[in-house]
Short mmCIF file of C-alpha atoms in Angstrom, two decimals:
data_model
loop_
_atom_site.label_atom_id
_atom_site.label_comp_id
_atom_site.label_asym_id
_atom_site.label_seq_id
_atom_site.Cartn_x
_atom_site.Cartn_y
_atom_site.Cartn_z
CA MET F 124 64.01 120.55 92.92
CA ILE F 125 66.75 121.93 90.67
CA ARG F 126 65.03 125.30 90.48
CA THR F 127 64.75 125.49 94.25
CA SER F 128 68.43 124.72 94.78
CA CYS F 129 69.49 127.34 92.22
CA LEU F 130 67.24 129.92 93.86
CA PHE F 131 68.87 129.61 97.26
CA SER F 132 72.34 129.52 95.71
CA THR F 133 71.58 132.87 94.07
CA ILE F 134 70.45 134.37 97.37
CA GLY F 135 73.51 133.08 99.17
CA ALA F 136 75.80 134.66 96.59
CA VAL F 137 74.51 138.17 97.31
CA PRO F 138 75.74 139.90 100.50
CA PRO F 139 72.80 141.22 102.60
CA ARG F 140 73.77 144.92 102.44
CA SER F 141 74.05 144.86 98.64
CA PHE F 142 70.86 142.87 98.15
CA ARG F 143 68.89 145.86 96.90
CA LYS F 144 71.54 146.72 94.31
CA ASN F 145 71.44 143.14 93.04
CA LEU F 146 67.66 142.80 92.72
CA PRO F 147 67.72 143.20 88.89
CA TYR F 148 70.49 140.58 88.72
CA PHE F 149 68.47 138.23 90.91
CA PHE F 150 65.35 138.46 88.75
CA SER F 151 67.40 137.96 85.58
CA VAL F 152 68.88 134.74 86.95
CA CYS F 153 65.55 133.61 88.34
CA SER F 154 63.83 134.14 84.98
CA LEU F 155 66.27 131.70 83.34
CA PHE F 156 64.95 128.89 85.48
CA LEU F 157 61.36 129.87 84.74
CA LEU F 158 61.85 129.89 80.96
CA PRO F 159 60.87 126.21 80.61
CA ILE F 160 57.65 127.05 82.40
CA THR F 161 56.81 130.24 80.53
CA SER F 162 57.67 128.72 77.14
CA LEU F 163 54.58 126.56 77.44
CA ALA F 164 52.53 129.70 76.87
CA ASP F 165 53.80 129.89 73.28
CA GLU F 166 51.52 126.98 72.49
CA ALA F 167 48.47 128.70 73.93
CA GLU F 168 46.25 131.24 72.29
CA SER F 169 47.36 134.87 72.49
CA SER F 170 44.34 135.66 74.65
CA ASN F 171 45.89 133.56 77.42
CA TRP F 172 48.68 136.12 77.76
CA LYS F 173 46.13 138.70 78.77
CA ASP F 174 45.32 136.53 81.77
CA ARG F 175 48.98 136.49 82.78
CA PHE F 176 49.26 140.26 83.20
CA GLN F 177 47.24 142.26 85.72
CA LEU F 178 47.47 146.01 86.21
CA HIS F 179 46.24 147.51 89.47
CA GLY F 180 46.52 150.91 91.05
CA HIS F 181 45.22 153.26 93.69
CA LEU F 182 45.17 156.99 94.33
CA THR F 183 44.16 159.10 97.31
CA THR F 184 44.19 162.85 96.79
CA SER F 185 43.28 165.24 99.58
CA TYR F 186 42.93 168.69 101.01
CA ALA F 187 44.33 169.02 104.54
CA ASP F 188 44.75 171.87 107.04
CA SER F 189 45.72 172.26 110.67
CA SER F 190 45.50 174.65 113.63
CA PRO F 191 48.58 174.21 115.87
CA SER F 192 48.93 175.87 119.25
CA GLY F 193 51.25 175.67 122.22
CA ALA F 194 54.96 174.93 121.83
CA GLY F 195 56.65 176.90 119.09
CA SER F 196 58.92 174.20 117.67
CA ARG F 197 57.46 171.44 115.55
CA PHE F 198 57.89 168.04 117.10
CA ALA F 199 58.97 165.07 115.01
CA GLU F 200 55.58 163.44 114.45
CA GLU F 201 53.80 166.65 113.49
CA ALA F 202 56.64 167.59 111.12
CA GLN F 203 56.38 164.20 109.45
CA ILE F 204 52.61 164.43 109.00
CA GLY F 205 53.28 167.73 107.23
CA ILE F 206 49.90 169.49 107.26
CA PRO F 207 50.45 173.29 107.12
CA GLU F 208 48.36 175.81 108.98
CA ASP F 209 47.19 177.51 105.77
CA GLY F 210 46.09 174.19 104.21
CA THR F 211 47.32 172.26 101.21
CA PHE F 212 46.02 170.29 98.23
CA ASP F 213 49.48 168.72 97.88
CA TYR F 214 48.57 165.75 100.03
CA ARG F 215 48.29 162.42 98.23
CA VAL F 216 49.54 158.87 97.82
CA ALA F 217 49.38 156.71 94.70
CA ALA F 218 50.73 153.44 93.35
CA LEU F 219 50.73 151.46 90.13
CA GLN F 220 51.18 147.70 90.30
CA LEU F 221 51.98 145.21 87.53
CA ARG F 222 51.57 141.51 88.25
CA TYR F 223 52.84 138.81 85.88
CA THR F 224 51.78 135.20 86.37
CA ALA F 225 54.52 133.11 84.77
CA ALA F 226 52.83 129.88 85.78
CA ALA F 227 50.06 128.79 88.09
CA ASP F 228 52.37 128.89 91.11
CA HIS F 229 54.88 131.57 90.06
CA THR F 230 54.19 135.31 90.10
CA PHE F 231 56.37 138.38 89.56
CA LEU F 232 55.13 141.67 90.99
CA VAL F 233 56.43 145.23 90.70
CA GLN F 234 54.85 148.33 92.22
CA LEU F 235 55.82 151.97 91.77
CA SER F 236 54.60 154.54 94.27
CA HIS F 237 54.28 158.30 94.64
CA ARG F 238 53.73 160.24 97.84
CA SER F 239 53.48 163.93 98.64
CA LEU F 240 52.61 165.04 102.17
CA GLY F 241 52.35 168.82 102.14
CA ASP F 242 55.43 170.29 103.83
CA SER F 243 56.43 167.02 105.53
CA VAL F 244 60.15 166.63 106.17
CA LEU F 245 59.82 163.10 104.76
CA ASP F 246 59.50 164.52 101.25
CA GLU F 247 63.13 165.63 101.55
CA VAL F 248 64.33 162.02 101.39
CA THR F 249 61.84 160.52 98.94
CA ASP F 250 61.72 160.71 95.15
CA GLU F 251 58.68 161.67 93.10
CA VAL F 252 58.39 158.03 91.98
CA GLU F 253 59.92 155.18 93.96
CA LEU F 254 60.25 151.44 93.58
CA ASP F 255 57.83 150.23 96.20
CA TRP F 256 57.69 146.46 95.64
CA LEU F 257 59.69 144.09 93.45
CA PHE F 258 59.43 140.43 94.31
CA TRP F 259 58.93 136.89 93.04
CA GLN F 260 56.28 134.74 94.69
CA TRP F 261 56.11 130.97 94.64
CA GLN F 262 52.90 129.32 95.83
CA VAL F 263 54.07 125.97 97.22
CA GLY F 264 50.91 123.94 97.41
CA GLU F 265 47.71 125.35 98.86
CA SER F 266 49.08 126.44 102.25
CA THR F 267 52.65 127.74 101.74
CA ARG F 268 53.98 130.83 99.96
CA LEU F 269 57.55 132.01 99.39
CA ARG F 270 58.52 135.60 98.52
CA VAL F 271 61.95 136.89 97.51
CA GLY F 272 62.83 140.52 96.74
CA ARG F 273 61.33 143.73 98.11
CA PHE F 274 57.96 142.71 99.51
CA PRO F 275 55.42 144.27 101.91
CA THR F 276 56.31 143.39 105.49
CA PRO F 277 53.61 141.27 107.15
CA ALA F 278 53.10 143.29 110.33
CA GLY F 279 49.82 144.18 111.98
CA ILE F 280 46.43 144.77 110.43
CA PHE F 281 47.26 147.50 107.92
CA ASN F 282 50.94 147.43 106.98
CA GLU F 283 50.46 145.57 103.69
CA ILE F 284 47.61 147.89 102.62
CA ARG F 285 48.73 151.07 104.41
CA ASP F 286 48.36 153.31 101.30
CA VAL F 287 45.24 151.76 99.73
CA GLY F 288 42.74 154.47 100.61
CA THR F 289 39.64 152.51 99.58
CA LEU F 290 40.46 149.96 102.32
CA LEU F 291 41.34 152.45 105.07
CA PRO F 292 38.83 154.24 107.34
CA PHE F 293 41.16 157.29 107.55
CA PHE F 294 43.70 158.84 105.20
CA ARG F 295 46.37 156.68 106.88
CA PRO F 296 46.34 153.91 109.48
CA SER F 297 47.35 154.87 113.01
CA PHE F 298 50.43 157.09 112.64
CA ASN F 299 51.69 156.18 116.11
CA PHE F 300 51.60 152.46 115.35
CA TYR F 301 52.67 152.30 111.68
CA ARG F 302 54.69 155.53 111.32
CA GLU F 303 55.83 157.03 108.01
CA GLY F 304 59.22 155.52 107.29
CA SER F 305 60.56 155.88 110.83
CA ILE F 306 61.17 153.02 113.29
CA PHE F 307 59.15 150.56 111.20
CA SER F 308 59.34 149.76 107.50
CA GLU F 309 56.58 149.18 104.99
CA THR F 310 58.78 146.75 103.04
CA THR F 311 61.66 144.32 103.56
CA ASP F 312 64.44 143.46 101.12
CA GLY F 313 64.96 139.77 101.69
CA ILE F 314 63.03 136.53 101.88
CA GLY F 315 59.69 135.67 103.49
CA VAL F 316 57.62 132.53 103.91
CA SER F 317 53.95 132.18 104.85
CA HIS F 318 52.02 129.07 105.86
CA ARG F 319 48.48 128.29 106.97
CA PHE F 320 48.19 125.65 109.67
CA ASN F 321 44.97 123.66 110.22
CA ALA F 322 43.61 125.06 106.97
CA ASP F 323 40.38 123.08 107.23
CA SER F 324 39.72 124.14 110.83
CA GLU F 325 37.71 127.10 112.10
CA TRP F 326 40.80 127.85 114.21
CA ALA F 327 43.22 128.07 111.28
CA VAL F 328 46.53 129.86 111.96
CA ASP F 329 48.24 132.09 109.37
CA ALA F 330 51.97 132.39 110.10
CA ASP F 331 54.65 134.58 108.47
CA LEU F 332 58.42 134.59 108.90
CA TYR F 333 60.83 136.94 107.12
CA TYR F 334 64.47 138.00 107.08
CA GLY F 335 66.22 140.90 105.37
CA GLU F 336 67.14 144.56 105.54
CA TYR F 337 65.63 148.01 104.97
CA ASP F 338 66.16 151.70 105.68
CA VAL F 339 64.39 153.84 108.26
CA ILE F 340 64.28 157.59 108.77
CA GLU F 341 65.18 159.34 112.00
CA GLN F 342 64.49 162.98 112.75
CA ASP F 343 66.07 165.01 115.52
CA THR F 344 64.03 168.12 116.24
CA GLY F 345 66.80 169.31 118.54
CA LEU F 346 69.12 169.64 115.53
CA GLY F 347 66.86 171.66 113.27
CA ASN F 348 64.66 168.75 112.18
CA GLU F 349 67.60 167.13 110.42
CA ILE F 350 66.78 163.88 108.63
CA VAL F 351 69.06 160.87 108.92
CA GLU F 352 68.60 157.67 106.90
CA VAL F 353 69.62 154.65 108.94
CA GLY F 354 70.33 151.20 107.54
CA VAL F 355 68.76 148.22 109.27
CA ASP F 356 70.44 144.81 108.91
CA ASN F 357 69.63 141.28 110.04
CA ALA F 358 65.97 142.06 110.53
CA ILE F 359 64.16 138.88 111.46
CA GLY F 360 60.49 138.93 112.31
CA GLY F 361 57.23 137.11 112.12
CA GLN F 362 53.61 137.13 113.06
CA MET F 363 50.73 134.73 113.58
CA TRP F 364 47.02 135.30 113.06
CA LEU F 365 44.59 133.02 114.86
CA ASN F 366 41.30 132.85 112.97
CA THR F 367 38.22 132.15 115.07
CA PRO F 368 34.83 130.51 114.43
CA VAL F 369 33.35 134.01 114.60
CA GLU F 370 33.48 135.18 111.00
CA GLY F 371 35.56 138.36 110.72
CA LEU F 372 37.31 138.00 114.10
CA ARG F 373 41.03 137.18 114.33
CA ILE F 374 43.80 137.65 116.89
CA GLY F 375 47.41 138.40 116.01
CA LEU F 376 50.81 138.31 117.67
CA GLY F 377 54.15 139.31 116.14
CA GLY F 378 57.68 140.42 116.81
CA LEU F 379 60.79 141.83 115.15
CA ARG F 380 64.51 142.00 116.00
CA TRP F 381 66.94 144.12 114.00
CA ASP F 382 70.43 145.65 114.04
CA VAL F 383 70.84 149.43 113.74
CA GLY F 384 74.12 150.98 112.62
CA PRO F 385 76.13 153.73 114.35
CA GLU F 386 74.62 156.38 112.07
CA SER F 387 71.53 156.26 114.30
CA GLN F 388 71.15 159.25 116.61
CA PHE F 389 70.55 156.79 119.47
CA ASN F 390 73.80 154.82 119.12
CA LEU F 391 77.55 155.31 118.86
CA GLU F 392 77.99 151.72 117.69
CA GLU F 393 75.82 149.00 116.20
CA ALA F 394 72.99 147.99 118.50
CA THR F 395 70.11 145.51 118.46
CA TRP F 396 66.53 146.74 118.75
CA GLU F 397 63.54 144.58 119.57
CA SER F 398 59.80 144.96 119.20
CA TRP F 399 56.71 142.86 119.73
CA TYR F 400 53.04 143.59 119.10
CA ALA F 401 49.54 142.18 119.56
CA SER F 402 46.45 142.81 117.44
CA ILE F 403 42.75 142.08 117.50
CA ASP F 404 40.76 142.62 114.34
CA GLY F 405 36.99 142.40 114.30
CA SER F 406 35.69 143.25 110.82
CA PHE F 407 32.03 142.41 110.56
CA GLU F 408 29.32 143.24 108.04
CA ARG F 409 28.14 146.45 109.75
CA TYR F 410 30.60 146.93 112.61
CA VAL F 411 34.35 147.19 113.08
CA ALA F 412 36.30 146.86 116.35
CA ARG F 413 40.09 146.84 116.21
CA ALA F 414 42.98 147.45 118.59
CA GLU F 415 46.77 147.03 118.44
CA TYR F 416 49.60 147.38 120.94
CA ARG F 417 53.34 147.55 120.20
CA GLN F 418 56.38 147.85 122.44
CA VAL F 419 59.84 148.81 121.19
CA GLN F 420 62.99 148.41 123.31
CA THR F 421 66.19 150.12 122.22
CA PRO F 422 69.57 150.48 123.95
CA PHE F 423 71.00 153.93 123.29
CA VAL F 424 74.02 156.15 123.81
CA SER F 425 73.16 159.54 122.34
CA LEU F 426 76.27 161.48 123.43
CA PRO F 427 79.83 160.41 124.26
CA PHE F 428 79.58 161.49 127.90
CA ILE F 429 76.19 159.88 128.48
CA PRO F 430 76.28 156.33 129.88
CA SER F 431 74.32 153.64 128.12
CA GLY F 432 70.62 153.60 128.77
CA GLN F 433 67.36 152.04 127.67
CA ALA F 434 64.57 153.58 125.61
CA ASP F 435 61.09 152.06 125.74
CA LEU F 436 58.33 153.03 123.33
CA ASP F 437 54.77 151.89 124.05
CA ILE F 438 52.22 152.43 121.26
CA TYR F 439 48.58 151.48 121.14
CA TYR F 440 45.32 152.47 119.48
CA TRP F 441 41.71 151.40 119.19
CA GLN F 442 39.26 151.88 116.34
CA LEU F 443 35.48 151.47 116.14
CA GLY F 444 33.30 151.62 113.05
CA TRP F 445 29.63 151.48 112.12
CA ARG F 446 28.24 151.08 108.61
CA PRO F 447 24.49 151.69 108.74
CA THR F 448 24.12 151.46 104.94
CA PRO F 449 26.32 150.03 102.17
CA LYS F 450 27.24 153.61 101.16
CA LEU F 451 27.90 155.22 104.53
CA ALA F 452 30.30 154.43 107.41
CA PHE F 453 31.40 156.22 110.60
CA TYR F 454 34.66 155.64 112.49
CA LEU F 455 36.24 156.64 115.81
CA GLN F 456 39.91 156.18 116.64
CA SER F 457 42.24 157.03 119.52
CA GLU F 458 45.98 156.41 119.40
CA PHE F 459 48.66 156.84 122.02
CA SER F 460 52.46 156.87 122.16
CA GLU F 461 54.58 156.88 125.33
CA PHE F 462 58.37 157.19 125.06
CA GLU F 463 60.60 156.80 128.12
CA GLN F 464 64.39 156.92 128.32
CA THR F 465 66.25 155.57 131.34
CA ALA F 466 69.89 156.58 132.02
CA GLU F 467 71.98 158.02 134.85
CA ILE F 468 72.43 161.27 132.95
CA TYR F 469 68.79 162.28 133.48
CA VAL F 470 67.68 163.95 136.68
CA GLY F 471 65.72 161.27 138.51
CA GLY F 472 67.19 158.53 136.31
CA SER F 473 64.59 158.68 133.52
CA THR F 474 62.51 160.99 131.38
CA GLN F 475 59.44 160.76 129.20
CA LEU F 476 59.66 162.26 125.71
CA ASN F 477 57.08 163.15 123.08
CA ASN F 478 54.08 161.42 124.59
CA ARG F 479 51.51 161.77 121.81
CA ARG F 480 47.77 161.29 121.61
CA ASP F 481 45.57 161.57 118.53
CA ASP F 482 41.76 161.34 118.63
CA GLY F 483 40.03 161.16 115.26
CA VAL F 484 36.58 160.80 113.73
CA ALA F 485 35.83 160.01 110.08
CA VAL F 486 32.85 159.72 107.76
CA ASN F 487 33.20 157.55 104.64
CA TYR F 488 30.86 157.73 101.65
CA PHE F 489 31.13 154.90 99.11
CA PHE F 490 30.12 155.97 95.62
CA ARG F 491 31.24 152.47 94.70
CA PRO F 492 33.41 149.98 96.58
CA ASN F 493 36.45 151.36 94.74
CA VAL F 494 35.53 155.07 94.97
CA VAL F 495 35.38 156.48 98.50
CA LEU F 496 35.05 160.04 99.80
CA LYS F 497 36.35 160.56 103.36
CA ALA F 498 36.08 163.51 105.74
CA GLU F 499 38.03 163.28 109.00
CA TYR F 500 38.91 165.48 111.94
CA HIS F 501 41.68 164.94 114.52
CA GLU F 502 42.74 166.47 117.81
CA GLN F 503 46.33 165.70 118.75
CA ALA F 504 48.47 166.68 121.71
CA MET F 505 51.98 165.88 122.84
CA ASP F 506 54.89 167.07 124.94
CA ALA F 507 57.52 169.14 123.12
CA VAL F 508 60.67 168.63 125.19
CA GLN F 509 63.99 170.39 125.66
CA SER F 510 67.03 169.21 127.63
CA GLU F 511 68.98 171.61 129.87
CA PRO F 512 72.40 170.58 131.27
CA ILE F 513 72.80 171.21 135.01
CA PHE F 514 75.57 170.35 137.47
CA LEU F 515 74.66 168.46 140.63
CA PRO F 516 76.95 167.08 143.37
CA GLU F 517 76.91 163.73 141.57
CA GLY F 518 78.00 165.35 138.29
CA LEU F 519 76.55 166.60 135.01
CA ARG F 520 72.87 165.82 134.51
CA LEU F 521 70.16 166.69 132.00
CA GLN F 522 66.97 168.37 133.17
CA VAL F 523 64.15 167.70 130.71
CA ASN F 524 61.47 170.36 130.41
CA SER F 525 58.31 169.95 128.38
CA GLU F 526 55.66 172.20 126.89
CA ARG F 527 52.32 170.94 125.65
CA PHE F 528 51.77 171.09 121.91
CA GLU F 529 48.24 170.79 120.51
CA ASN F 530 47.08 170.61 116.93
CA ASP F 531 43.68 170.16 115.34
CA TYR F 532 43.82 168.96 111.75
CA SER F 533 41.34 167.78 109.15
CA VAL F 534 41.59 165.88 105.88
CA LEU F 535 39.08 165.65 103.03
CA SER F 536 40.14 162.91 100.64
CA LEU F 537 38.95 160.99 97.61
CA SER F 538 40.28 157.47 97.10
CA VAL F 539 39.99 155.34 93.97
CA SER F 540 41.41 151.92 93.13
CA PHE F 541 41.30 149.48 90.25
#
């Protein structure tokens, strides 16, 4: 009980915005209270220490090329994916993870990651090696888990494994739904708790709740693809997974509410964004059927003379898979994104921006469960938009014009994990 009280006192002493800067301090303090636990290992054989440390890692390295056509300017999503027309071998993700089990119920975990995505604009704001995860985990009994630090955000089917290529049918999960550092975050700096209800029932429910902060990346193609890092505060979210008597079938529901600062291109002052999503995950021995839907609602004021408005982003995808043999699997996927802004400044009162569709097919060959070769092909299309100011009797308005952008791209990748 003393350790628990000291833990929450430490968290309370650190202001939310400076939490990341104080992570090393937090783990130093936390380790002091775990010393009585870890000192028991001195009495054990040295071989027991080997069981306390686990090293894991994964790497996906690829060749990717694309064939764009249509609108001349690169839209935000295509610029973030970063596959050049003349192809590139500089397309990979990797991570190295060290896990230390201080006691049966206490675990420290740190993960370093590396990502290079061709000529993606995201590489401009990422380092060669970054601190991906750094958190302490306390298993409270059989059904409850507490995490403190920088931990993977429990959101959707793939967010916690979004870079582990041996577990993904494609190079990445649905870009529309999970993004690459924009709108949604892979990790949260804060505190999270998980609990399984009705653990002995076929209808067990896995629930997660978390609170913290993180950074997202915004890109404005109208300003020369400039990248802006935006701080997110007071992010509170959660999700629930309902397990069913059908082995491999579960249904999920989640939501997130967060505050975005005035550095966002959508706001002149701090604003609150909201999102909710639903998932269905059917992962069977030879077949896969998955689908997810997410809606994001954001108030925005993008220019001083534009009255406040509302932006709604609807995202959804479906994925089917067939594994005729243990070594071979086929996948189909279609993903969609519809973005609508409503404000008096637009002619007609609203406009749709960057509606994107991506249809993909992939073949996976499993040399071993932890060595997978993937070949995939995608056809994507979206509206590249430009705003033109015009003067009407009711005043200044923006006329939005769009031109269709199409791009076929392919990725050949090899994924390994240990």
